[in-house]
Short mmCIF file of C-alpha atoms in Angstrom, two decimals:
data_model
loop_
_atom_site.label_atom_id
_atom_site.label_comp_id
_atom_site.label_asym_id
_atom_site.label_seq_id
_atom_site.Cartn_x
_atom_site.Cartn_y
_atom_site.Cartn_z
CA UNK A 4 46.43 42.31 1.69
CA UNK A 5 44.84 38.87 1.26
CA UNK A 6 46.25 36.74 -1.50
CA UNK A 7 43.98 34.76 -3.81
CA UNK A 8 44.30 30.97 -3.55
CA UNK A 9 46.65 29.48 -6.08
CA UNK A 10 45.16 27.25 -8.85
CA UNK A 11 46.71 24.24 -7.15
CA UNK A 12 45.00 25.04 -3.83
CA UNK A 13 41.70 25.63 -5.60
CA UNK A 14 41.98 22.23 -7.27
CA UNK A 15 42.75 20.57 -3.94
CA UNK A 16 39.73 22.32 -2.41
CA UNK A 17 37.45 21.15 -5.20
CA UNK A 18 38.76 17.59 -4.92
CA UNK A 19 38.22 17.63 -1.17
CA UNK A 20 34.64 18.86 -1.57
CA UNK A 21 33.97 16.34 -4.30
CA UNK A 22 35.37 13.50 -2.19
CA UNK A 23 33.32 14.59 0.84
CA UNK A 24 30.14 14.76 -1.24
CA UNK A 25 30.90 11.33 -2.71
CA UNK A 26 31.32 9.79 0.75
CA UNK A 27 28.02 11.33 1.86
CA UNK A 28 26.27 9.99 -1.24
CA UNK A 29 27.64 6.51 -0.60
CA UNK A 30 26.39 6.63 2.98
CA UNK A 31 22.94 7.80 1.86
CA UNK A 32 22.81 5.16 -0.87
CA UNK A 33 23.74 2.43 1.61
CA UNK A 34 21.06 3.61 4.01
CA UNK A 35 18.43 3.66 1.27
CA UNK A 36 19.35 0.16 0.15
CA UNK A 37 18.93 -1.15 3.68
CA UNK A 38 15.60 0.65 4.00
CA UNK A 39 14.46 -0.70 0.64
CA UNK A 40 15.39 -4.29 1.40
CA UNK A 41 14.19 -4.40 5.00
CA UNK A 42 11.20 -2.11 4.63
CA UNK A 43 12.69 0.39 7.02
CA UNK A 44 13.14 -2.01 9.88
CA UNK A 45 15.54 -4.79 10.65
CA UNK A 46 14.96 -7.20 13.48
CA UNK A 47 14.07 -10.88 13.71
CA UNK A 48 14.49 -12.99 10.62
CA UNK A 49 13.12 -16.12 8.98
CA UNK A 50 14.59 -19.04 7.09
CA UNK A 51 13.13 -21.42 4.54
CA UNK A 52 14.86 -24.70 3.72
CA UNK A 53 14.37 -27.31 1.06
CA UNK A 54 12.08 -30.21 1.86
CA UNK A 55 14.41 -32.48 -0.13
CA UNK A 56 17.21 -32.38 2.46
CA UNK A 57 19.64 -31.01 -0.11
CA UNK A 58 20.97 -28.16 2.03
CA UNK A 59 19.30 -25.42 0.00
CA UNK A 60 18.07 -22.51 2.15
CA UNK A 61 17.26 -18.80 1.99
CA UNK A 62 16.85 -16.15 4.66
CA UNK A 63 14.32 -13.31 4.75
CA UNK A 64 13.22 -10.61 7.16
CA UNK A 65 10.05 -11.19 9.16
CA UNK A 66 8.29 -8.54 7.04
CA UNK A 67 9.34 -10.17 3.77
CA UNK A 68 8.13 -13.57 4.98
CA UNK A 69 4.81 -12.17 6.17
CA UNK A 70 4.22 -10.57 2.76
CA UNK A 71 5.20 -13.82 1.05
CA UNK A 72 2.69 -15.71 3.21
CA UNK A 73 -0.03 -13.26 2.18
CA UNK A 74 0.80 -13.71 -1.49
CA UNK A 75 0.66 -17.50 -1.12
CA UNK A 76 -2.57 -17.41 0.89
CA UNK A 77 -4.31 -15.15 -1.61
CA UNK A 78 -3.26 -17.48 -4.42
CA UNK A 79 -4.49 -20.69 -2.83
CA UNK A 80 -7.61 -18.91 -1.60
CA UNK A 81 -8.38 -18.21 -5.26
CA UNK A 82 -7.70 -21.81 -6.22
CA UNK A 83 -4.44 -20.97 -8.03
CA UNK A 84 -1.85 -23.77 -8.34
CA UNK A 85 1.54 -23.80 -6.65
CA UNK A 86 3.21 -22.71 -9.91
CA UNK A 87 1.16 -19.50 -9.87
CA UNK A 88 2.33 -18.79 -6.32
CA UNK A 89 5.96 -19.36 -7.37
CA UNK A 90 5.56 -16.92 -10.26
CA UNK A 91 3.96 -14.32 -7.98
CA UNK A 92 6.68 -14.66 -5.34
CA UNK A 93 9.50 -14.40 -7.89
CA UNK A 94 7.85 -11.31 -9.36
CA UNK A 95 7.53 -9.63 -5.96
CA UNK A 96 11.11 -10.53 -5.08
CA UNK A 97 12.33 -8.79 -8.22
CA UNK A 98 10.01 -5.79 -8.05
CA UNK A 99 10.23 -4.94 -4.34
CA UNK A 100 12.26 -7.59 -2.50
CA UNK A 101 8.92 -8.53 -0.87
CA UNK A 102 8.72 -5.15 0.86
CA UNK A 103 5.57 -3.07 0.52
CA UNK A 104 7.40 0.05 -0.65
CA UNK A 105 5.57 3.30 -1.32
CA UNK A 106 7.72 4.42 -4.20
CA UNK A 107 9.30 3.20 -7.42
CA UNK A 108 9.73 4.08 -11.08
CA UNK A 109 7.17 6.71 -12.13
CA UNK A 110 4.05 5.96 -10.04
CA UNK A 111 4.86 2.30 -9.30
CA UNK A 112 3.89 1.14 -5.81
CA UNK A 113 3.80 -1.83 -3.47
CA UNK A 114 4.94 -5.43 -3.62
CA UNK A 115 4.51 -5.77 -7.38
CA UNK A 116 5.26 -2.14 -8.28
CA UNK A 117 1.83 -1.74 -9.84
CA UNK A 118 0.86 1.63 -11.29
CA UNK A 119 -2.41 3.46 -10.53
CA UNK A 120 -2.10 5.30 -13.84
CA UNK A 121 -2.14 1.96 -15.70
CA UNK A 122 -5.36 0.72 -14.18
CA UNK A 123 -4.00 -1.51 -11.42
CA UNK A 124 -6.05 0.22 -8.74
CA UNK A 125 -5.86 3.22 -6.45
CA UNK A 126 -2.75 3.97 -4.42
CA UNK A 127 -4.48 2.75 -1.26
CA UNK A 128 -5.56 -0.50 -2.94
CA UNK A 129 -2.14 -1.25 -4.40
CA UNK A 130 -0.47 -0.69 -1.02
CA UNK A 131 -2.74 -3.36 0.47
CA UNK A 132 -0.72 -6.61 -0.01
CA UNK A 133 -3.89 -8.70 -0.19
CA UNK A 134 -5.35 -6.57 -2.97
CA UNK A 135 -2.02 -6.33 -4.83
CA UNK A 136 -1.59 -10.11 -4.82
CA UNK A 137 -5.18 -10.64 -5.89
CA UNK A 138 -4.98 -8.34 -8.89
CA UNK A 139 -1.67 -9.94 -9.92
CA UNK A 140 -3.29 -13.39 -9.94
CA UNK A 141 -6.27 -11.95 -11.80
CA UNK A 142 -3.97 -10.91 -14.64
CA UNK A 143 -1.85 -14.07 -14.48
CA UNK A 144 -4.93 -16.27 -14.88
CA UNK A 145 -5.57 -14.60 -18.24
CA UNK A 146 -2.16 -15.67 -19.59
CA UNK A 147 -2.63 -18.73 -21.79
CA UNK A 148 -0.83 -21.84 -20.50
CA UNK A 149 1.13 -19.80 -17.94
CA UNK A 150 1.97 -22.97 -15.99
CA UNK A 151 3.86 -24.34 -18.99
CA UNK A 152 5.72 -21.11 -19.74
CA UNK A 153 9.17 -20.26 -18.37
CA UNK A 154 8.68 -18.26 -15.19
CA UNK A 155 10.23 -15.12 -16.60
CA UNK A 156 7.91 -15.22 -19.64
CA UNK A 157 4.77 -15.70 -17.54
CA UNK A 158 5.76 -12.91 -15.15
CA UNK A 159 6.62 -10.56 -17.99
CA UNK A 160 3.23 -11.03 -19.66
CA UNK A 161 1.66 -9.67 -16.49
CA UNK A 162 4.20 -7.02 -15.56
CA UNK A 163 5.39 -5.64 -18.93
CA UNK A 164 8.74 -4.83 -17.33
CA UNK A 165 11.66 -3.14 -19.01
CA UNK A 166 13.88 -5.94 -17.65
CA UNK A 167 11.98 -9.15 -18.41
CA UNK A 168 14.94 -11.48 -17.81
CA UNK A 169 15.33 -10.35 -14.19
CA UNK A 170 12.53 -12.53 -12.82
CA UNK A 171 14.32 -15.79 -13.60
CA UNK A 172 17.09 -15.26 -11.02
CA UNK A 173 14.53 -15.39 -8.20
CA UNK A 174 13.00 -18.71 -9.23
CA UNK A 175 15.04 -20.90 -6.82
CA UNK A 176 14.15 -18.94 -3.67
CA UNK A 177 10.55 -18.42 -4.85
CA UNK A 178 10.23 -22.18 -5.40
CA UNK A 179 11.31 -22.95 -1.82
CA UNK A 180 9.05 -20.26 -0.38
CA UNK A 181 6.13 -21.47 -2.45
CA UNK A 182 6.63 -25.10 -1.39
CA UNK A 183 6.56 -24.07 2.28
CA UNK A 184 3.78 -21.50 2.08
CA UNK A 185 1.43 -23.71 0.07
CA UNK A 186 2.07 -26.63 2.44
CA UNK A 187 3.81 -28.78 -0.15
CA UNK A 188 6.92 -29.06 2.05
CA UNK A 189 6.36 -29.78 5.75
CA UNK A 190 8.20 -28.03 8.61
CA UNK A 191 10.48 -26.05 6.30
CA UNK A 192 9.81 -22.46 7.44
CA UNK A 193 11.05 -21.00 10.73
CA UNK A 194 11.05 -17.44 12.07
CA UNK A 195 12.43 -15.74 15.15
CA UNK A 196 8.90 -14.59 15.86
CA UNK A 197 9.62 -12.19 18.70
CA UNK A 198 6.89 -9.53 18.85
CA UNK A 199 7.37 -5.81 18.52
CA UNK A 200 7.01 -4.41 22.05
CA UNK A 201 5.32 -1.30 20.68
CA UNK A 202 2.34 -3.17 19.28
CA UNK A 203 -1.18 -2.71 20.59
CA UNK A 204 -3.29 -5.46 22.12
CA UNK A 205 -3.57 -8.56 19.93
CA UNK A 206 -5.03 -11.99 20.44
CA UNK A 207 -7.09 -14.76 18.79
CA UNK A 208 -9.51 -12.28 17.22
CA UNK A 209 -6.58 -10.74 15.36
CA UNK A 210 -5.44 -14.19 14.22
CA UNK A 211 -8.90 -15.04 12.86
CA UNK A 212 -9.22 -11.66 11.15
CA UNK A 213 -5.78 -11.98 9.53
CA UNK A 214 -6.70 -15.47 8.28
CA UNK A 215 -9.84 -14.06 6.64
CA UNK A 216 -7.89 -11.12 5.23
CA UNK A 217 -5.36 -13.37 3.48
CA UNK A 218 -7.27 -16.58 2.64
CA UNK A 219 -10.80 -15.19 2.28
CA UNK A 220 -13.89 -15.73 4.41
CA UNK A 221 -14.27 -19.39 3.50
CA UNK A 222 -11.13 -20.32 5.47
CA UNK A 223 -12.95 -20.24 8.81
CA UNK A 224 -15.99 -22.02 7.41
CA UNK A 225 -13.76 -24.79 6.12
CA UNK A 226 -11.54 -25.15 9.17
CA UNK A 227 -13.47 -23.61 12.04
CA UNK A 228 -11.59 -21.59 14.65
CA UNK A 229 -11.96 -22.97 18.13
CA UNK A 230 -10.52 -20.76 20.86
CA UNK A 231 -9.65 -21.78 24.40
CA UNK A 232 -8.08 -19.94 27.32
CA UNK A 233 -7.50 -16.24 27.90
CA UNK A 234 -9.90 -13.35 27.50
CA UNK A 235 -10.36 -11.60 24.19
CA UNK A 236 -12.33 -8.62 25.47
CA UNK A 237 -10.69 -5.53 24.16
CA UNK A 238 -8.72 -7.37 21.47
CA UNK A 239 -7.97 -5.15 18.51
CA UNK A 240 -7.29 -6.05 14.91
CA UNK A 241 -4.11 -4.29 13.85
CA UNK A 242 -4.65 -4.43 10.08
CA UNK A 243 -7.19 -1.84 8.93
CA UNK A 244 -8.25 -4.04 6.02
CA UNK A 245 -8.97 -7.02 8.27
CA UNK A 246 -12.65 -7.57 9.12
CA UNK A 247 -13.93 -7.37 12.67
CA UNK A 248 -13.96 -10.55 14.66
CA UNK A 249 -17.75 -10.77 14.78
CA UNK A 250 -17.91 -11.14 11.03
CA UNK A 251 -14.85 -13.37 10.90
CA UNK A 252 -16.12 -16.05 13.25
CA UNK A 253 -18.99 -16.71 15.56
CA UNK A 254 -16.82 -18.53 18.09
CA UNK A 255 -16.05 -17.13 21.50
CA UNK A 256 -13.18 -17.75 23.86
CA UNK A 257 -13.50 -19.18 27.34
CA UNK A 258 -12.03 -16.84 29.99
CA UNK A 259 -9.30 -18.21 32.18
CA UNK A 260 -9.38 -17.16 35.87
CA UNK A 261 -7.08 -14.20 36.38
CA UNK A 262 -6.61 -13.58 32.67
CA UNK A 263 -7.30 -10.19 31.18
CA UNK A 264 -7.13 -8.41 27.83
CA UNK A 265 -3.59 -7.28 28.63
CA UNK A 266 -2.03 -10.61 29.49
CA UNK A 267 -2.29 -14.39 29.40
CA UNK A 268 -2.44 -16.64 26.35
CA UNK A 269 -5.08 -18.24 24.15
CA UNK A 270 -5.06 -21.14 21.73
CA UNK A 271 -6.66 -20.97 18.30
CA UNK A 272 -7.24 -24.43 16.84
CA UNK A 273 -7.84 -24.81 13.11
CA UNK A 274 -9.25 -28.28 12.44
CA UNK A 275 -7.83 -29.92 9.32
CA UNK A 276 -9.72 -32.59 7.42
CA UNK A 277 -8.20 -36.05 7.30
CA UNK A 278 -5.86 -36.34 4.34
CA UNK A 279 -5.44 -32.57 4.07
CA UNK A 280 -1.97 -32.29 5.58
CA UNK A 281 -0.92 -29.89 2.83
CA UNK A 282 -3.62 -27.46 3.98
CA UNK A 283 -2.49 -27.98 7.55
CA UNK A 284 1.12 -27.15 6.79
CA UNK A 285 0.12 -24.08 4.82
CA UNK A 286 -1.83 -22.78 7.81
CA UNK A 287 1.01 -23.68 10.18
CA UNK A 288 3.65 -21.92 8.07
CA UNK A 289 1.34 -18.93 7.60
CA UNK A 290 1.09 -18.63 11.40
CA UNK A 291 4.88 -18.77 11.77
CA UNK A 292 5.31 -16.11 9.08
CA UNK A 293 2.87 -13.85 10.94
CA UNK A 294 4.15 -14.71 14.42
CA UNK A 295 5.81 -11.37 15.16
CA UNK A 296 2.85 -9.32 13.97
CA UNK A 297 0.28 -11.41 15.85
CA UNK A 298 2.29 -12.27 19.00
CA UNK A 299 2.16 -15.98 18.28
CA UNK A 300 4.19 -17.99 20.77
CA UNK A 301 3.85 -21.53 19.43
CA UNK A 302 2.47 -23.36 16.42
CA UNK A 303 1.85 -27.12 16.51
CA UNK A 304 0.78 -29.49 13.78
CA UNK A 305 1.18 -33.14 12.78
CA UNK A 306 3.46 -34.04 15.67
CA UNK A 307 5.79 -31.05 15.17
CA UNK A 308 6.03 -27.73 16.99
CA UNK A 309 7.64 -24.34 16.36
CA UNK A 310 8.30 -21.88 19.19
CA UNK A 311 9.06 -18.14 19.05
CA UNK A 312 12.74 -17.31 19.39
CA UNK A 313 13.88 -20.48 17.64
CA UNK A 314 14.53 -19.40 14.06
CA UNK A 315 17.71 -21.47 13.89
CA UNK A 316 16.10 -24.60 15.34
CA UNK A 317 14.04 -27.06 13.29
CA UNK A 318 10.46 -27.90 14.14
CA UNK A 319 10.74 -30.34 17.04
CA UNK A 320 8.62 -33.36 17.81
CA UNK A 321 5.56 -33.00 20.03
CA UNK A 322 2.55 -35.10 20.97
CA UNK A 323 0.21 -32.97 18.82
CA UNK A 324 -1.11 -35.20 16.02
CA UNK A 325 -2.37 -34.22 12.57
CA UNK A 326 -5.95 -35.03 13.58
CA UNK A 327 -5.78 -32.33 16.24
CA UNK A 328 -5.47 -29.62 13.62
CA UNK A 329 -3.18 -26.61 13.68
CA UNK A 330 -2.81 -25.16 17.18
CA UNK A 331 -1.76 -21.51 17.39
CA UNK A 332 -0.89 -20.20 20.85
CA UNK A 333 -0.95 -16.42 21.14
CA UNK A 334 0.30 -14.18 23.91
CA UNK A 335 -1.42 -10.84 24.20
CA UNK A 336 0.67 -7.86 25.21
CA UNK A 337 0.28 -4.12 25.38
CA UNK A 338 3.07 -1.89 24.10
CA UNK A 339 4.68 0.52 26.46
#
């Protein structure tokens, strides 16, 4: 005859089950935190340093930096000041850690956790970083004297968050990111920049289209987009929201003997007007931030050069002068 477990054994069994469930929950929670912060993928990282040589620096994933570059580009493309970009970056850092997440409180979505039910746009629109940044700036511009307000107050008047004080803690890192991504601080952003081997064909057409996507169509009219070397036949634009190359620029590349759509490299040169070094550094840092996505090998500007795989190395000196514009060298690859 089987004996029933004693009360003491039953308690031990319950404690064991409770402890096991707790361990599982901790593991799941840890996994979700990593997914939330990294956007579901780890990999190469980026670093932004202070332009004041005070040792201040922050590190971000390549995805976070790319989203930050989009936010900055959309802001300057709309003529918003650097302070507006800082406010936007601090807000996105608090709301999503600069990851375009597809979930949140209630129906909140995307970089700024905007809600379709509150009139911010459709789910598809909000999950487009360019749109999300644009609609944030649209609301920020309506806040009276937002440049003179404390960052947390300005952000809260747009977001209507339940935790309005939380934005302030991100102001230091947002300030450094903003200085780099608006071109205020030169040679202060570096990324590992190694491409994802699973990506489809990319090339100069993709670079031009991404520029238009983030800065607006006037960016190519203002800078031009001269392309040399390599063949762009068959190039594909990865981002669905990016316009086709024909509408982005009328320029064509010059084929290099032996080059094909599946190999070789091309150089996209963005001329920068004399005295517009801030614009030049914004474009250069934008290219570095997007280097993994667009298979960018090197970026040169104003006598300095960044190369993929050198996130821990500063921009080094080169013979490329400011008058030569921003030179972006891309390597096209096909994923296996």
